[in-house]
Short mmCIF file of C-alpha atoms in Angstrom, two decimals:
data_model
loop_
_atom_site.label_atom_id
_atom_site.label_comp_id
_atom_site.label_asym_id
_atom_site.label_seq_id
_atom_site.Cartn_x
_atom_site.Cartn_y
_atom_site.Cartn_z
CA UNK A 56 112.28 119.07 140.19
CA UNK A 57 112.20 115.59 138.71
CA UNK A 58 113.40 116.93 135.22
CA UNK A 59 116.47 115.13 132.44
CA UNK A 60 117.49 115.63 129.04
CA UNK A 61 117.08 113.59 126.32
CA UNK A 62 119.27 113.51 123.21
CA UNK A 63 118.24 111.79 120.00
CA UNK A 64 121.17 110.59 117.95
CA UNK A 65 121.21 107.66 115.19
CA UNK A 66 123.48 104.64 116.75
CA UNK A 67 125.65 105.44 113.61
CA UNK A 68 125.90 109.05 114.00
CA UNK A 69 128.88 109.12 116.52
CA UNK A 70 130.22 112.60 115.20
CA UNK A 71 126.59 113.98 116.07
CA UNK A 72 126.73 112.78 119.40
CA UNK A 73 130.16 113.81 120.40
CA UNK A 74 128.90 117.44 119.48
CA UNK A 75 126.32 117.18 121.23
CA UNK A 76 127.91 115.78 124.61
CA UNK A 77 130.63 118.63 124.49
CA UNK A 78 128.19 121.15 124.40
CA UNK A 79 126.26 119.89 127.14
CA UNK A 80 129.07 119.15 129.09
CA UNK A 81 130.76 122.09 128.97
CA UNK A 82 127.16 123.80 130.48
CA UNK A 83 127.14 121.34 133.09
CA UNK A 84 124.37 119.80 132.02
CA UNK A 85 123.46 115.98 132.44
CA UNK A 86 121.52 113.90 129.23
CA UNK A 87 120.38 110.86 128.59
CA UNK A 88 120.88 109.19 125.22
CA UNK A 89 117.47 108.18 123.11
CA UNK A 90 118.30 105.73 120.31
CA UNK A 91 116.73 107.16 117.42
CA UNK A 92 114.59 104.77 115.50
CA UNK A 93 116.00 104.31 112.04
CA UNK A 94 113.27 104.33 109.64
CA UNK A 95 115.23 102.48 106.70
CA UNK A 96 115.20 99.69 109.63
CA UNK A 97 111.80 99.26 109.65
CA UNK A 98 110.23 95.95 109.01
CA UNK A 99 106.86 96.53 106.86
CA UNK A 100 104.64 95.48 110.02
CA UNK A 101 106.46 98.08 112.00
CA UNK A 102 105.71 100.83 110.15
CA UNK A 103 101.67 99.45 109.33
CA UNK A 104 101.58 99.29 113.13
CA UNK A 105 101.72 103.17 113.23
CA UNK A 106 101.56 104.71 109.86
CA UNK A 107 98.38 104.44 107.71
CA UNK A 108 98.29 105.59 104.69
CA UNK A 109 94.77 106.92 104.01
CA UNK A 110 94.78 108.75 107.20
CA UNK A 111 98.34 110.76 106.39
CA UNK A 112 97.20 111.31 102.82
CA UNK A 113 93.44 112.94 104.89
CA UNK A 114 95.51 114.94 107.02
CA UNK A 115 98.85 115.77 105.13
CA UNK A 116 99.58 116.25 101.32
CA UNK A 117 102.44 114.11 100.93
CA UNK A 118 103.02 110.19 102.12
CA UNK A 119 105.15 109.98 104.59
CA UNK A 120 108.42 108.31 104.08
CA UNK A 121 110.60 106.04 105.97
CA UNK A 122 113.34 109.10 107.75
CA UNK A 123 110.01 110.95 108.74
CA UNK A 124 107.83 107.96 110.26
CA UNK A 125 111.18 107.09 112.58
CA UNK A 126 111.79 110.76 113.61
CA UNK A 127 108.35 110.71 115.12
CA UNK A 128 108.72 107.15 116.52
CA UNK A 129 111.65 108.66 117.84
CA UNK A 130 110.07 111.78 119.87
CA UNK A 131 107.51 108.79 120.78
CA UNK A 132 110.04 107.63 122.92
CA UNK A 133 110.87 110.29 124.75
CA UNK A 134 107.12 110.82 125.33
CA UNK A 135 106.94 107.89 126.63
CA UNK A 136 110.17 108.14 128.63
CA UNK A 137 108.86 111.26 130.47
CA UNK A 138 105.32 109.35 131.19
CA UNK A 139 107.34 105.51 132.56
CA UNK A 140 109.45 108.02 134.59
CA UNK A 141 106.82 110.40 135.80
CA UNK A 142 108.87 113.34 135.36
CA UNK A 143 108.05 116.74 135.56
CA UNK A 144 109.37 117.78 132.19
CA UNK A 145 111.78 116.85 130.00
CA UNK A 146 114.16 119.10 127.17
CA UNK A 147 114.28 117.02 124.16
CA UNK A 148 117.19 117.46 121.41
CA UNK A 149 117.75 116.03 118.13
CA UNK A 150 121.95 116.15 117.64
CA UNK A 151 121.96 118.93 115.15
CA UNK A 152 121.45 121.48 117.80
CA UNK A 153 123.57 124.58 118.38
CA UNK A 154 122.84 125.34 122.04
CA UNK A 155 122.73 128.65 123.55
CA UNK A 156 125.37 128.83 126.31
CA UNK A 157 122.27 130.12 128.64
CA UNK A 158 120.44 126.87 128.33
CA UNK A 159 120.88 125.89 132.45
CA UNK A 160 119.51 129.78 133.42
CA UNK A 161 116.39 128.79 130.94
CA UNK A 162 115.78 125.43 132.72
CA UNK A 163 115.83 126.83 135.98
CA UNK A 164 113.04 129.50 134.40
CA UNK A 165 110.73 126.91 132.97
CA UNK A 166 110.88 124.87 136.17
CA UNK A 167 109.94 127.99 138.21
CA UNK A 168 106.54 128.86 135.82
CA UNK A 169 103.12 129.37 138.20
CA UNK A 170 101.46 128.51 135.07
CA UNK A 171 100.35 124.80 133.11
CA UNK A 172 102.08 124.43 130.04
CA UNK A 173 102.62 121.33 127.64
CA UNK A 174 104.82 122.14 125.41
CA UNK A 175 107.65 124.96 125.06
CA UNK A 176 109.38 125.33 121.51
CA UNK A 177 112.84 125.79 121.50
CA UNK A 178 113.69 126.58 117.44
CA UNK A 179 112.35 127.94 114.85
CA UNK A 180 111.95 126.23 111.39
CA UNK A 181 112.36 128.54 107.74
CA UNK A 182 109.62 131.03 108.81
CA UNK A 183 109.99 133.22 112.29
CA UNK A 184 106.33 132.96 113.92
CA UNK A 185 104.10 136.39 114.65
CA UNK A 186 104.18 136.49 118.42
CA UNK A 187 101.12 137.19 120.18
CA UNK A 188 102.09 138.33 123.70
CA UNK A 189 105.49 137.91 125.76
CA UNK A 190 106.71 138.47 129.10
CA UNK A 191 110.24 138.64 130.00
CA UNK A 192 111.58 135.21 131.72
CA UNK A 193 115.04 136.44 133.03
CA UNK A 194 117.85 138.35 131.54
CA UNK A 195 118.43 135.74 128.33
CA UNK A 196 115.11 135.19 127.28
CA UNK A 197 111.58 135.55 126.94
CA UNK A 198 108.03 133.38 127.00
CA UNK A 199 105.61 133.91 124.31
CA UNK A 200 102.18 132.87 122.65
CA UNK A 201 102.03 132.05 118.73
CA UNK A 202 98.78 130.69 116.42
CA UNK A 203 101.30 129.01 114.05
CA UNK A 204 104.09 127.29 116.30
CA UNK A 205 107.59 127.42 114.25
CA UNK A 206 108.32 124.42 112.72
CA UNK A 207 110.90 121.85 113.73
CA UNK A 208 111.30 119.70 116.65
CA UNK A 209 115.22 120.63 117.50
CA UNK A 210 114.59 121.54 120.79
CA UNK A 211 111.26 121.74 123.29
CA UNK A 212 110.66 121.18 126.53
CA UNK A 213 107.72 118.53 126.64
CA UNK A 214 106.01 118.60 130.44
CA UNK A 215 103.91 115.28 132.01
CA UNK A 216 100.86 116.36 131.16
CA UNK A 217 102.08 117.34 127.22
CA UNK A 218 104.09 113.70 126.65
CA UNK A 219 100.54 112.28 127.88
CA UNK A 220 98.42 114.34 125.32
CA UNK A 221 101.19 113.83 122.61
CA UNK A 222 101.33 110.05 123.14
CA UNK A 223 97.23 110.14 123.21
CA UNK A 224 97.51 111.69 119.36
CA UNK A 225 100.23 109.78 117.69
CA UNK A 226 99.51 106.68 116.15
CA UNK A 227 98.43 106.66 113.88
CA UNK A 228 101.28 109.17 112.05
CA UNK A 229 99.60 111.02 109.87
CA UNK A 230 102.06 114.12 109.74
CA UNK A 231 105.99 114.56 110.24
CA UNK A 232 106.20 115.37 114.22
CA UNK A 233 106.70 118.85 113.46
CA UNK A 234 104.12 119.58 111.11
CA UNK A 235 101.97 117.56 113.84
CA UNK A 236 102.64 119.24 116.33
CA UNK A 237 101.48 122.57 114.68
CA UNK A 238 97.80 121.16 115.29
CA UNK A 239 98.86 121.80 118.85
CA UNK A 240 94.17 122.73 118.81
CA UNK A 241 93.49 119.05 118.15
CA UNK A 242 95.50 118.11 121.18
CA UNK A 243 95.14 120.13 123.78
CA UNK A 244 98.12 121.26 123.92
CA UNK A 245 98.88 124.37 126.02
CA UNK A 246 102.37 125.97 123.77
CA UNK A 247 104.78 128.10 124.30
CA UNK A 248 107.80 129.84 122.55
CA UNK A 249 110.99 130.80 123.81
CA UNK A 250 112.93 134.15 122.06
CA UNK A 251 115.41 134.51 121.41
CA UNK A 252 115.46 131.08 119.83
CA UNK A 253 118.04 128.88 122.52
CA UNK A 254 117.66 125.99 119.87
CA UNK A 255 119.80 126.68 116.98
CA UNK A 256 120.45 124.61 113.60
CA UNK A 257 124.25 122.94 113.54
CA UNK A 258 126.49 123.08 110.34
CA UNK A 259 125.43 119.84 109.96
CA UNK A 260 122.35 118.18 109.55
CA UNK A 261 120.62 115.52 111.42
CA UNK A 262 120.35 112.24 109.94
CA UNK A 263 117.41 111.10 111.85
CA UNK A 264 114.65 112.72 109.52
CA UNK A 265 116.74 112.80 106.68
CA UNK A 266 115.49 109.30 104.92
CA UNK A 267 113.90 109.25 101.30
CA UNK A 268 113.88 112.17 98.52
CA UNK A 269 111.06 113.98 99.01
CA UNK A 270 111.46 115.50 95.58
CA UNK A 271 110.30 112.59 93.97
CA UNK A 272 107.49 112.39 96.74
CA UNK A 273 104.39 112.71 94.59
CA UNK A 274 102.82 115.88 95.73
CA UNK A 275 98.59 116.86 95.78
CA UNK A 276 99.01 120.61 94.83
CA UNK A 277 94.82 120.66 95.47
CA UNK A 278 95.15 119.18 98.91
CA UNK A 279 97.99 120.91 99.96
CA UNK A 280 95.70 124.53 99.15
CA UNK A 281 93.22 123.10 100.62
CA UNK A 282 95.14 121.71 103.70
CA UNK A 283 96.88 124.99 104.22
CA UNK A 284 93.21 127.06 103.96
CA UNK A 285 91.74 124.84 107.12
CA UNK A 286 94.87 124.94 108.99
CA UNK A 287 94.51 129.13 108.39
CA UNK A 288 90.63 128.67 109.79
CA UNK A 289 91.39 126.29 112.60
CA UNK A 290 93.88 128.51 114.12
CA UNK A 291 91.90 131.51 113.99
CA UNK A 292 88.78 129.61 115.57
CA UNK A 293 91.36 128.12 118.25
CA UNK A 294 92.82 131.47 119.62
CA UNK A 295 90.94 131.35 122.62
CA UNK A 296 92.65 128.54 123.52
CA UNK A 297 96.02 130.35 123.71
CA UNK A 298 97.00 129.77 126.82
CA UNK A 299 97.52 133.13 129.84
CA UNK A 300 101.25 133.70 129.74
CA UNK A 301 102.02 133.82 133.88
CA UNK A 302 102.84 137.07 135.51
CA UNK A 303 106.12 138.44 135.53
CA UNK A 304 109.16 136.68 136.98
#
């Protein structure tokens, strides 16, 4: 199994990082470092390199700022990581993650799946997901199928063939990663959700989203409702495309 985790921690968010090596540590469990891109760093041809405004504004009801655009450059890394190093999968953290002390028993369960998958959320965001089907994966957890994937990009395992669709539907950003990622129809993506959630929220928050004051963010009320009515449609229409949970393990 050619498989590593990646961490994404802000160079200046040393306290982040030190909780997240003692957790992982203490499972036994090896990570790599990603340097999160800082979005308050980025030059203005940076972010018109990847970010376009008309296109978030057709897709999303809020512009984008600066913490959001380098939280998905960020995940863009690891992507790509997974792709330059051909690996079979990959779990990706952001360093506000509370991790359930079962998280080696789940990786050996993912990497013994007789079934494709892309993309396996890890964490839920403010709303808990209506689960299709489930099967049982071992004695911690189970695997299931959801329309709406939870929000949040705390924890996931990405696979080879996911980090390759993902990278294929990035730039532009038109959405924060999470939201994006909820389109999982317009990608191809094949999803899954793990229960109970092994992904938690910290006490703490991360930093690496956490740029610009969205309450002064000006908002498109009539967008948004009609945003949120195709997103209802396009899910619906897209069940099909759920993807056969595998037989029992």
């Amino acid at each position: 199994m050619n498989f590593k985790v990646f961490v994404i921690n802000l160079d200046k968010s040393l306290e982040r990082m030190a909780f997240m090596q003692k957790q992982l540590e203490q499972f036994n469990i090896e990570f790599e470092r990603v340097s999160a891109v800082y979005g308050k760093e980025l030059t203005e041809t940076e972010i018109c390199d990847v970010f376009d405004e008309s296109t978030n504004l057709d897709k999303y009801d809020k512009v984008l700022n600066v913490g959001e655009i380098g939280c998905y450059l960020s995940h863009v890394k690891c992507w790509n990581a997974v792709v330059d190093q051909q690996l079979d999968f990959a779990l990706i953290l952001e360093d506000d993650s509370t991790l359930n002390p079962n998280l080696l028993s789940l990786i050996n369960s993912i990497s013994r799946l007789s079934v494709k998958w892309d993309y396996i959320k890890l964490c839920h965001g403010s709303k808990q997901k209506k689960v299709i089907d489930t099967i049982a994966l071992d004695d911690f957890f189970s695997l299931s199928t959801c329309l709406k994937l939870p929000s949040s990009t705390r924890g996931q395992f990405v696979s080879l063939s996911g980090a390759k669709k993902l990278l294929a539907t990035s730039i532009p950003i038109a959405r924060p990663v999470d939201i994006d990622i909820q389109f999982w129809f317009e990608k191809g993506l094949s999803c899954f959700v793990v229960r109970p959630f092994p992904v938690q929220e910290a006490a703490f928050k991360s930093e690496i989203c956490n740029l610009g004051n969205r309450k002064t963010t000006k908002k498109h009320p009539i967008k948004r409702i009609w945003q949120k009515l195709c997103f209802e449609i396009k899910v619906r229409v897209n069940r099909s495309k759920l993807p056969k949970l595998p037989p029992q393990l």
